Coordinates of C-alpha atoms in Angstrom, one line a residue:
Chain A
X12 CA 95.3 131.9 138.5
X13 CA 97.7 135.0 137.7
X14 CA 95.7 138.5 137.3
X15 CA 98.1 138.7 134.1
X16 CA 96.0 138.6 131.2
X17 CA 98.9 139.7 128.9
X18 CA 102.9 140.0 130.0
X19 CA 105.6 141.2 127.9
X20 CA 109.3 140.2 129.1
X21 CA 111.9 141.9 127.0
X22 CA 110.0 141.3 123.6
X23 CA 111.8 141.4 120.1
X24 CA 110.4 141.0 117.1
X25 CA 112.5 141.3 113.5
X26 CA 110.8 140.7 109.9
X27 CA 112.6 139.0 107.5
X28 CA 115.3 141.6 106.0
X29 CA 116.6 142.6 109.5
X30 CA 114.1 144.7 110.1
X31 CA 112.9 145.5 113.7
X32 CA 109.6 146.0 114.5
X33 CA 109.6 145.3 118.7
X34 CA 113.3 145.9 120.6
X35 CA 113.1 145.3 124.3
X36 CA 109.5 145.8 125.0
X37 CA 108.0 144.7 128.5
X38 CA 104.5 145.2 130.0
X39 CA 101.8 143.5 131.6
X40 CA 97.7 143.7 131.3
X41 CA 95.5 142.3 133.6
X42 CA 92.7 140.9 133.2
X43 CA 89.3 142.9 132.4
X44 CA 91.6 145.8 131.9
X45 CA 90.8 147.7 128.5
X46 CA 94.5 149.6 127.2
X47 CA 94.7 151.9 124.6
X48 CA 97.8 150.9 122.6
X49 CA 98.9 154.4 121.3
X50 CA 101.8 155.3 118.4
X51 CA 102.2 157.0 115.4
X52 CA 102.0 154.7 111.9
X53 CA 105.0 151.8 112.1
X54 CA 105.7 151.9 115.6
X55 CA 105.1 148.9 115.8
X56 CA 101.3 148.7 117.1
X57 CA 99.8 146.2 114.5
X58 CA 102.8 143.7 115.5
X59 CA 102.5 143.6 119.0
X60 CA 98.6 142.7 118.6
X61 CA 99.7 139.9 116.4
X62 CA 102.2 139.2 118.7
X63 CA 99.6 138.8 121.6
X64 CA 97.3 137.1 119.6
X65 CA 99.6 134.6 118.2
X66 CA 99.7 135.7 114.7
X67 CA 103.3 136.6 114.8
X68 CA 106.3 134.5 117.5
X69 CA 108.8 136.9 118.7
X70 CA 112.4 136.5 117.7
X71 CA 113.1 136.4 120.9
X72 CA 111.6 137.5 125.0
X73 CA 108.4 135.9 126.9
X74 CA 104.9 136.3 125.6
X75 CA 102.7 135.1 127.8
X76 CA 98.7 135.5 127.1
X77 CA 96.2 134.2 129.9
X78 CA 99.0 131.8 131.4
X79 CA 100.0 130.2 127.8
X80 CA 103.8 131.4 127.1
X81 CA 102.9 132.1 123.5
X82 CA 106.8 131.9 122.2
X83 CA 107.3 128.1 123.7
X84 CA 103.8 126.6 121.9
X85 CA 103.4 124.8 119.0
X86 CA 101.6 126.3 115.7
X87 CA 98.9 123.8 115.8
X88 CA 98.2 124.9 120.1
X89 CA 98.6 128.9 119.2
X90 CA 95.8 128.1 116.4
X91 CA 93.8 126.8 119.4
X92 CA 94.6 129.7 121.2
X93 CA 93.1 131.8 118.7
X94 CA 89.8 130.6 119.3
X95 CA 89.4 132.5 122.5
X96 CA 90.3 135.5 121.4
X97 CA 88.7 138.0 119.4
X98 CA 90.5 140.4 116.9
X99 CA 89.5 143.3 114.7
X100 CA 91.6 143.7 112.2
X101 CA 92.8 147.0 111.0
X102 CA 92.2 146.3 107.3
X103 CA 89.1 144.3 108.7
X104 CA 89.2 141.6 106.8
X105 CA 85.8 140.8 106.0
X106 CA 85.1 138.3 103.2
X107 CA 83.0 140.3 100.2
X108 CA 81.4 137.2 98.5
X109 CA 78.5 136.5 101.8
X110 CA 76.6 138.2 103.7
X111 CA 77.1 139.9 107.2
X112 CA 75.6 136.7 108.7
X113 CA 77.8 134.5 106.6
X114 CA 81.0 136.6 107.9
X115 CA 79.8 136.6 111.8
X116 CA 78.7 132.9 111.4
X117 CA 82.7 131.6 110.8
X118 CA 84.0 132.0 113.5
X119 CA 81.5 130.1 115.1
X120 CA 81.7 127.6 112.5
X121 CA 85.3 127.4 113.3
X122 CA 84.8 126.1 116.8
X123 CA 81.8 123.4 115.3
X124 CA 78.9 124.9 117.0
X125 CA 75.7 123.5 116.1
X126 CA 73.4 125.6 113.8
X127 CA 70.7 126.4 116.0
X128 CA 73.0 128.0 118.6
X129 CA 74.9 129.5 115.9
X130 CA 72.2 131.2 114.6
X131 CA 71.3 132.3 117.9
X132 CA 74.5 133.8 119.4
X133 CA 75.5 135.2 115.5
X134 CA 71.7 137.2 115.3
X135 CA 72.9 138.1 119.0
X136 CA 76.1 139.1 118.3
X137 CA 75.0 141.3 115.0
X138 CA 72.1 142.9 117.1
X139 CA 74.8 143.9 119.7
X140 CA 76.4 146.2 117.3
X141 CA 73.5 147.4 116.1
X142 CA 73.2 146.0 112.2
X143 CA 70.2 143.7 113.2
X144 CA 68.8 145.2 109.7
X145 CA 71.4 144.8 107.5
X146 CA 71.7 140.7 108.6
X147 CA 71.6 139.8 105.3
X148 CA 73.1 142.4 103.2
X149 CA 76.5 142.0 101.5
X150 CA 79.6 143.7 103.3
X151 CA 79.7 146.1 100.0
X152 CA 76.2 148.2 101.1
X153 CA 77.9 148.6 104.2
X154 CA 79.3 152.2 105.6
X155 CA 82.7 152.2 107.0
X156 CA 81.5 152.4 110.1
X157 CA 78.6 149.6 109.6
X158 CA 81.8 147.6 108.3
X159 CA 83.7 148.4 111.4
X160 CA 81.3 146.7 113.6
X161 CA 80.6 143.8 111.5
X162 CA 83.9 142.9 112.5
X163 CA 83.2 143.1 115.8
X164 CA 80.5 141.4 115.7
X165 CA 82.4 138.5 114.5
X166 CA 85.1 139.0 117.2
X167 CA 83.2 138.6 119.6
X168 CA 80.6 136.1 118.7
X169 CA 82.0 133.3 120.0
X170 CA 82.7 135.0 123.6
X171 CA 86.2 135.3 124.1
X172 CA 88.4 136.3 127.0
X173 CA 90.6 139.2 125.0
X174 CA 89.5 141.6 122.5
X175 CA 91.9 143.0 120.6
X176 CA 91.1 146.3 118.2
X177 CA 93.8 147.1 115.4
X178 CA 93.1 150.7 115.2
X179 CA 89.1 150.2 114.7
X180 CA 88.6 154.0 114.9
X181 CA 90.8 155.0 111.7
X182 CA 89.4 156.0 108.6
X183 CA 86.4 157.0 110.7
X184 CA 84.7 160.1 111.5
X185 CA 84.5 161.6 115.3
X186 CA 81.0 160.3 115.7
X187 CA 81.5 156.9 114.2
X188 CA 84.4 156.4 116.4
X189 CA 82.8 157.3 119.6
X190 CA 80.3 154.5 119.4
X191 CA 82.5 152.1 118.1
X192 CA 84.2 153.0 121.2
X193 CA 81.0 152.8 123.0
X194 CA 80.8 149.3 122.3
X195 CA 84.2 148.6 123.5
X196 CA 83.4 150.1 126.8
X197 CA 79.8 148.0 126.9
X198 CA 82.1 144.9 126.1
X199 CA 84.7 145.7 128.6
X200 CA 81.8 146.5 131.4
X201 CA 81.4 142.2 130.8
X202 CA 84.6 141.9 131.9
X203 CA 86.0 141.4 129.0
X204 CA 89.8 142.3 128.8
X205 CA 90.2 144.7 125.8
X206 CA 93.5 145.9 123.9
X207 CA 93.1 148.8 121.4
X208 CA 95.7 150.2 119.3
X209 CA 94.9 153.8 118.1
X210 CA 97.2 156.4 116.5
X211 CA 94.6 159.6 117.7
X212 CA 95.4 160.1 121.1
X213 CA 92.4 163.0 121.5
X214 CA 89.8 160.4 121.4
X215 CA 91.6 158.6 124.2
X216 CA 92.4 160.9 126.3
X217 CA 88.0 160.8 127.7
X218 CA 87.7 157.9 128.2
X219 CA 90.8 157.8 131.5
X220 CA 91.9 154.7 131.1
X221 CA 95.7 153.4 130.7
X222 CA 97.8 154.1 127.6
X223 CA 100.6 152.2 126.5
X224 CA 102.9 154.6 124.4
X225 CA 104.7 152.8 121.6
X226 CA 107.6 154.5 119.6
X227 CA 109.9 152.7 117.4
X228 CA 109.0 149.4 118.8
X229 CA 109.6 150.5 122.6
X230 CA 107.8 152.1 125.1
X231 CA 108.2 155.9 125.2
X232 CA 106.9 158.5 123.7
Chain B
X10 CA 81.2 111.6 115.1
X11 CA 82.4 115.1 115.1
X12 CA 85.1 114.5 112.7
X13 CA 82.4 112.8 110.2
X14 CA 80.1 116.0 110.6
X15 CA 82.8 118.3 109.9
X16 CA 82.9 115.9 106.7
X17 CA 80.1 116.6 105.5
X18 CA 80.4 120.1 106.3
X19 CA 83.4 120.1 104.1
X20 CA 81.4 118.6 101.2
X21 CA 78.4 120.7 101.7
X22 CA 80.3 123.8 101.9
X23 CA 81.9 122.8 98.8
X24 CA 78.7 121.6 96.6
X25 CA 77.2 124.9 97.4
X26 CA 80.8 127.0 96.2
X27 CA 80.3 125.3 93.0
X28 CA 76.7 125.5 92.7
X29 CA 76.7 129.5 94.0
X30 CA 78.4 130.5 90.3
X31 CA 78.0 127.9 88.3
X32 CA 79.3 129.0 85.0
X33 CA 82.5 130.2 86.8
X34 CA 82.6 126.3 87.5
X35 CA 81.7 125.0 84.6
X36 CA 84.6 126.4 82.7
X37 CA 87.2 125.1 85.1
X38 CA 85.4 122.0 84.9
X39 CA 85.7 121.8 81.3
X40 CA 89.6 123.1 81.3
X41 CA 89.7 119.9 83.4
X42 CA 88.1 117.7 81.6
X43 CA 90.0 118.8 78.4
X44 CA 93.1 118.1 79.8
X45 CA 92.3 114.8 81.2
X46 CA 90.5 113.5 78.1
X47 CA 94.0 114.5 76.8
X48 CA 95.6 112.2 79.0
X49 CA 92.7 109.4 78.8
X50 CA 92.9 109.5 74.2
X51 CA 96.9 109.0 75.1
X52 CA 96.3 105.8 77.3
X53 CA 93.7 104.5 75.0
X54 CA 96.1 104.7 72.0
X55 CA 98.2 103.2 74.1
X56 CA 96.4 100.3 75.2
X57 CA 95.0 99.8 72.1
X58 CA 98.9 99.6 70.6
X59 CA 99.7 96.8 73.3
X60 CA 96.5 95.0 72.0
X61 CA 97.3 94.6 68.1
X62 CA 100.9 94.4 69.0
X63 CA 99.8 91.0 70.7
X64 CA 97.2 90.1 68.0
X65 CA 99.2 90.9 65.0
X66 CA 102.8 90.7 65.9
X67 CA 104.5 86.9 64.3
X68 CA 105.9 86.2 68.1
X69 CA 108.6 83.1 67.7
X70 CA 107.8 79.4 67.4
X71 CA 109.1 76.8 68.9
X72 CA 109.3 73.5 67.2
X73 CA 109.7 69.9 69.1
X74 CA 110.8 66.9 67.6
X75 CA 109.9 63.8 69.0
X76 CA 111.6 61.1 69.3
X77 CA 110.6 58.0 66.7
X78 CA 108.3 55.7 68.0
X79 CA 107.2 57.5 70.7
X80 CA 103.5 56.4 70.7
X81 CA 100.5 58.4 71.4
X82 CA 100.9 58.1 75.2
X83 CA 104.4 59.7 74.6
X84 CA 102.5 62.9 72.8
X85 CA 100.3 63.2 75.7
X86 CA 103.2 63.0 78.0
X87 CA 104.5 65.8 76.0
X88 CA 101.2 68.0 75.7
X89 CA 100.8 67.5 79.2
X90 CA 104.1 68.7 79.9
X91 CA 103.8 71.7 77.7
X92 CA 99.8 72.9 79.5
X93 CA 102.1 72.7 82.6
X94 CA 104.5 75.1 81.7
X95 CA 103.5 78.8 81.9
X96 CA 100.8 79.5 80.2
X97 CA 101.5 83.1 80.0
X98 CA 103.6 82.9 76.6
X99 CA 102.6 79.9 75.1
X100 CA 99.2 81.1 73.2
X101 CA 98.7 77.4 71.5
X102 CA 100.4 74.2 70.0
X103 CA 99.2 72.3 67.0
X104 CA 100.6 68.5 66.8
X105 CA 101.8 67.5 63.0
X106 CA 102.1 64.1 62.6
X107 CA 104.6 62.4 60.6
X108 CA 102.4 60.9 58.4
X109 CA 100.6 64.8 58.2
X110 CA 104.6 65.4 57.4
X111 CA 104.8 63.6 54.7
X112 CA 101.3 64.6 53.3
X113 CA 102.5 68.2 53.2
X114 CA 106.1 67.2 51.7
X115 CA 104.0 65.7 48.8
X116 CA 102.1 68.8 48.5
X117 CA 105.2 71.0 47.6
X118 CA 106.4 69.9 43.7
X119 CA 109.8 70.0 44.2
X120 CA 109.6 67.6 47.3
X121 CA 107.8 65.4 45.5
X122 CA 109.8 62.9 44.2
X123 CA 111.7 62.2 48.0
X124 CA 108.0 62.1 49.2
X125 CA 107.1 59.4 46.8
X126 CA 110.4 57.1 47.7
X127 CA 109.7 57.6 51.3
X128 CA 106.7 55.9 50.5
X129 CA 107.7 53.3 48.2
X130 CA 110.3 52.4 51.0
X131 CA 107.6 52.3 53.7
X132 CA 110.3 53.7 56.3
X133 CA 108.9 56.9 57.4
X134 CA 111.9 59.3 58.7
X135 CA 110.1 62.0 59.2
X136 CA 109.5 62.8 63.3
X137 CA 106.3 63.7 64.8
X138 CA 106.3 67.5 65.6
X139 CA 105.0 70.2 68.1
X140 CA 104.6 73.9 67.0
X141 CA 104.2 76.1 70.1
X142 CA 102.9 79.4 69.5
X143 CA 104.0 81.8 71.4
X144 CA 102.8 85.3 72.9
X145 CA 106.1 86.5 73.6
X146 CA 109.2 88.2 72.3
X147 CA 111.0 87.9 75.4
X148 CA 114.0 86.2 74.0
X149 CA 115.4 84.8 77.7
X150 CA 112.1 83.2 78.6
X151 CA 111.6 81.6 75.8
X152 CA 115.2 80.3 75.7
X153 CA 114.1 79.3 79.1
X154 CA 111.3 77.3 77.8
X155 CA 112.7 75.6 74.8
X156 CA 115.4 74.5 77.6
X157 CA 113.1 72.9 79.7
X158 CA 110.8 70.9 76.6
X159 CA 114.4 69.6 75.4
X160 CA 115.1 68.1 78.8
X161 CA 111.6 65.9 78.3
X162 CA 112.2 62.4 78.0
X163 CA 110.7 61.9 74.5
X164 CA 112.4 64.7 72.8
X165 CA 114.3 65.1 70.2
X166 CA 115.4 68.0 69.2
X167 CA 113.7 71.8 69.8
X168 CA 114.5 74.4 67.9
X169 CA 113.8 78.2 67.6
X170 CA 114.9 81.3 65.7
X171 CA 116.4 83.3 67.9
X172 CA 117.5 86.1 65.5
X173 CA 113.8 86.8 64.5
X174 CA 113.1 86.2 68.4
X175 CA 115.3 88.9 69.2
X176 CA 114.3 91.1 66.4
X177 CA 110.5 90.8 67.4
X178 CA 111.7 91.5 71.3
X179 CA 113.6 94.8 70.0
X180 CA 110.8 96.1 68.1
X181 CA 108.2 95.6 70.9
X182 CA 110.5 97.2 73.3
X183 CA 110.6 100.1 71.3
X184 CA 106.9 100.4 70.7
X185 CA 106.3 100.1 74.8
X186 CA 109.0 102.4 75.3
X187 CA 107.4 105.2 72.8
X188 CA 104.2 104.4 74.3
X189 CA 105.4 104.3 77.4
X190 CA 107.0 107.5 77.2
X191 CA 104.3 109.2 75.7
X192 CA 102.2 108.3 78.5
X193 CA 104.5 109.8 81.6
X194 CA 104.8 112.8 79.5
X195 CA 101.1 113.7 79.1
X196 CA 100.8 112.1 83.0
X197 CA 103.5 114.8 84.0
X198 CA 101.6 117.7 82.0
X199 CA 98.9 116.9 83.8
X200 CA 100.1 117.0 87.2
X201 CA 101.6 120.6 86.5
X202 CA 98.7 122.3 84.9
X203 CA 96.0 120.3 87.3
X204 CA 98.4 121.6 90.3
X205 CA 98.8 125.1 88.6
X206 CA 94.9 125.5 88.0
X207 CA 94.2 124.3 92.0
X208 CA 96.9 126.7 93.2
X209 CA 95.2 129.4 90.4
X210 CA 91.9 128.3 92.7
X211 CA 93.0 128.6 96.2
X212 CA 94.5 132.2 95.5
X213 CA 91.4 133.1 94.4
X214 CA 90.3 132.3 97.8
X215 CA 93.1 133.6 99.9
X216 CA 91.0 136.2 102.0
X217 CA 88.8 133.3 103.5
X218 CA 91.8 131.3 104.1
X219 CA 93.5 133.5 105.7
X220 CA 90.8 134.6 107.6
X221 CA 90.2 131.3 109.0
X222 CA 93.4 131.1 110.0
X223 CA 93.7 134.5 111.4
X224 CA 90.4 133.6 113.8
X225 CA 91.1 130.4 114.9
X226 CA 90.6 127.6 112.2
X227 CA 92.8 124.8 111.9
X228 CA 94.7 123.1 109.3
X229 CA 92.4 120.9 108.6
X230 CA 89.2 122.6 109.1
X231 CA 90.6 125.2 106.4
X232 CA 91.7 122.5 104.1
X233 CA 88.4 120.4 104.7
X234 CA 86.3 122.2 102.3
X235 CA 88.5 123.2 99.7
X236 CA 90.2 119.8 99.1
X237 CA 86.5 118.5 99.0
X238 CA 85.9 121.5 96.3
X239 CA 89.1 120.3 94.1
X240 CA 88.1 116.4 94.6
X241 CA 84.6 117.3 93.2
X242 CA 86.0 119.3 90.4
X243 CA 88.6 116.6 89.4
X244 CA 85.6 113.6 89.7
X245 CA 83.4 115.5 87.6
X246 CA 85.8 116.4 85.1
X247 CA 87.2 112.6 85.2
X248 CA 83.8 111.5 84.3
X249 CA 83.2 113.7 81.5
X250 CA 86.1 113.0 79.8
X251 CA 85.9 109.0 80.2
X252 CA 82.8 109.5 79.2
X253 CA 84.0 111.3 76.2
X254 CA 86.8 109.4 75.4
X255 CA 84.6 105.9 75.6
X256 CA 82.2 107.3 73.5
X257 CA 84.6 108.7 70.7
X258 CA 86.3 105.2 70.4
X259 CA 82.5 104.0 69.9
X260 CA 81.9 106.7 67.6
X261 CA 85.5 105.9 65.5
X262 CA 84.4 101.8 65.9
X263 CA 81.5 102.5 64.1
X264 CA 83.1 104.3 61.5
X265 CA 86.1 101.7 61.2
X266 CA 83.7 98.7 61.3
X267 CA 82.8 99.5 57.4
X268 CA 86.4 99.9 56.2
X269 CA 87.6 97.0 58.0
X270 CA 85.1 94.6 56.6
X271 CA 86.3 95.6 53.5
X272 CA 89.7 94.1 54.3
X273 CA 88.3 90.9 56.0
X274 CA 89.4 92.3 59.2
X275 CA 87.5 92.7 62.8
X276 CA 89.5 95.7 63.6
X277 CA 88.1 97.6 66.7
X278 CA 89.6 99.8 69.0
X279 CA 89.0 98.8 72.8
X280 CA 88.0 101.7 75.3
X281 CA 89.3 102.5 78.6
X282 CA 88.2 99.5 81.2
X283 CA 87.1 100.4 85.0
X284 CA 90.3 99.5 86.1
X285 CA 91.9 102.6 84.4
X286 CA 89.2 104.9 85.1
X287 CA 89.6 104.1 88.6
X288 CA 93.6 104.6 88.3
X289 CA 92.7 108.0 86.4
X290 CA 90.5 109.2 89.5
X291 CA 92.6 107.9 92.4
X292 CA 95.5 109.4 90.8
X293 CA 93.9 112.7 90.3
X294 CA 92.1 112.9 93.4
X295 CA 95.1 112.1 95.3
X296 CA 97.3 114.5 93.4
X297 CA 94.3 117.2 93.7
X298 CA 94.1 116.9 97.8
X299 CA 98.4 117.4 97.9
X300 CA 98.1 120.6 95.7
X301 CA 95.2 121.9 97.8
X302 CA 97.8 121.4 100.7
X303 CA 100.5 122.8 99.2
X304 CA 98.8 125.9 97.8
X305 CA 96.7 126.7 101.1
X306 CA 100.6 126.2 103.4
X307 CA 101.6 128.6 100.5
X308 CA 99.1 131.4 101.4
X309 CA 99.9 131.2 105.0
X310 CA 103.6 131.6 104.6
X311 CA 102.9 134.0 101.9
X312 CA 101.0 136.2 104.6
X313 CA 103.3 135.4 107.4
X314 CA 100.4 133.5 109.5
X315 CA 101.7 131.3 112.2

């Protein structure tokens, strides 16, 4: 098995309209390796996670993720893949009409566990990140930050092999990012490979690991 | 196994949507049912059209002359032939004998006289006849018919109106095709505004939809639940309006039953039989499952999710 988790070959990616998001981008990740994906807003961040995870097909270059060229697969198989990945989504996406259980519990339900495991590994997965006590509230008498790690707690539920963070420390203060970061670092220690797009390089730069500078789409920067 | 739990997953996760805000429900329910007791008043009037078209419409007759002499085993050659051609438009016959012919040409005063010289002369010309009644205004088949009596050995003579056969057949055309056309048009409304208020349904579920997708879920594990949450919908709101529409025709029987004993008649309006309520459903539920289909594929294009 390659140590390539992730591999980029020559990556484009253009929205409807003509308009280019990705031009030319290569790079590799290897497994258990946690990258900071770093760029100012619309360089292009949010679509190369999407990319990775199968939300997006490139117009064009490989996309490989954990041996699966991403860019040759059907819809049906990258839906498939998606289940062994984990994503936080920048906006979060977190469903306002159930409770913090409810929200962790789909993506379990999504891969047909039973419900006594499920409850198991979703009370797990919400004591991980610390909201044990707020299992049953509704997403609205969260924080921001007690939001943030809802949605981890649902990306990483169901165990999977690549988290990927859209920018999970934004629109959060110093301290709240540091221990969302924490829990990155506690996931990655599992050997969990982790990708995190961020547009504040100072609360990077501690933690020494690699950085991927995006700019326009490209590496640079 | 795992295909049936995921089932009744679907239908649980469903029941409890509609029975977590109930009112919400309720009033989409009863926007259904409204429109589809719409749709179920139209087909009874139209059914009920076809009906006293058939009972009170004069269809054509068809008269047979018989040979003379032909006996009584000749008639029941003839009858015999006649209950073995297709039942479907001959309602009854009645067999007029000639001497009942020549009772009835006494009857009418200005016959009278040739009645009483027929007599006098004891040579009866008049011919045994058969009157078939028919059920039809279909001008070719009953040509068809009074073609193949005429061939039969001990006939005559047939004869039939056509110009009041093909006057009957136009105006029944026209009736079907009004009712006809009446029908498709409130089927068609239907469709749209049924399609429009699922669509109207699904957007209002779009986040968990495209969550689903985002995380994992496929097609049909998104489309599970909420095709099970329209089917439930449409059956309930199917039911209430049969339910509704039977029980209105009831309710209008009783207040016809009155008047129409006043004119000697046993009009009554027939409600929708479980052959129609089982077209209404099917059709509905089948339509209902394509516009949760086509709404959810609509959300994921809509959000660019592969």
């Amino acid at each position: 098995m390659s140590n390539q988790m992730v591999v980029f070959e020559q990556v484009y990616k253009k929205y409807p309209g003509n308009i280019t998001a990705v031009e030319n981008l290569s790079f590799n990740i290897e497994r258990g390796e946690l990258v900071f994906l770093a760029g100012h807003s619309g360089a292009g961040k949010s679509t190369i996670l999407k990319l990775i995870a199968g939300i997006l097909t490139a117009t064009d270059g490989l996309v490989m993720v954990n041996g699966i060229d991403l860019s040759k697969t059907k819809q049906n198989h990258r839906t498939f893949i998606r289940q062994h990945i984990g994503f936080i989504f920048q906006d979060h996406k977190i469903l306002f009409d159930r409770s913090v259980f409810d929200n962790v519990r789909l993506a379990l339900d999504v891969l047909g566990y039973g419900e006594k495991e499920l409850k198991n590994r979703v009370t797990k997965a919400i004591a991980s990140v610390g909201l044990e006590h707020k299992i049953h509230a509704m997403p609205e008498q969260l924080s921001g930050g007690e939001q943030q790690r809802l949605c981890i707690a649902r990306a990483v539920v169901h165990r999977p092999k690549i988290l990927i963070a859209d920018e999970p420390t934004a629109n959060l203060d110093r301290g709240n990012a540091l221990r969302i970061l924490e829990l990155f670092k506690m996931f990655h220690k599992a050997g969990v490979t982790i990708i995190i797009s961020a547009h504040d390089e100072n609360i990077l730069s501690d933690y020494g690991k690699r950085i991927i500078r995006i700019n326009q789409g490209q590496l640079g920067g | 196994m795992k295909t049936i739990s995921m089932h009744i997953r679907g239908f649980v996760l469903a029941l409890v949507k509609i029975f977590k805000s109930p009112i919400e429900h309720l009033l989409n329910i009863l926007t259904l049912t409204v429109i589809i007791a719409t749709l179920g008043s139209v087909l009874v009037i139209s059914k009920n059209i076809s009906i006293i078209q058939k009972n009170n419409v004069n269809f054509p007759q068809i008269v047979i002359y018989l040979k003379d002499n032909v006996g009584q085993n000749g008639i029941s050659t003839v009858e015999a032939a006649i209950n073995k051609f297709n039942s479907k438009i001959i309602k009854n016959y009645q067999f007029i004998s000639k001497e009942q012919g020549l009772s009835e040409l006494q009857k009418d005063e200005s016959l009278k006289q040739i009645a009483s010289d027929v007599i006098s002369s004891n040579n009866n010309p008049i011919p045994d006849v058969l009157i078939i009644n028919t059920s039809t205004a279909d001008n070719h088949r009953l040509q068809m018919l009074a073609g193949k009596i005429s061939k039969l050995e001990m006939v005559s003579d047939v004869q039939m109106d056509t110009n009041y056969a093909s006057k009957i057949e136009n105006l029944v055309k026209f009736i079907s095709k009004i009712s006809n056309l009446l029908q498709i048009a409130f089927e068609i409304i239907l469709v749209i505004v049924i399609y429009n208020l699922i669509r109207l349904q699904m957007l209002l579920r779009k986040d968990e939809i495209i969550v689903s997708r985002l995380i994992g879920a496929s097609d049909s594990f998104i489309m599970r639940p909420l095709a099970y949450y329209a089917v439930l919908q449409i059956l309930i709101a199917t039911a209430f309006a049969i339910y509704g529409v039977n029980l209105f025709v009831i309710y209008l029987n009783n207040m016809f039953a009155n008047l129409a004993s006043l004119f000697g008649s046993n009009f009554r309006l027939y409600p929708l039989d479980y052959m129609q309520m089982l077209q209404i459903s099917g059709i509905l539920i089948i339509f209902g499952v394509f516009a949760v289909f086509l709404a959810v594929r609509w959300v994921f294009r809509g959000n660019y999710v592969a």
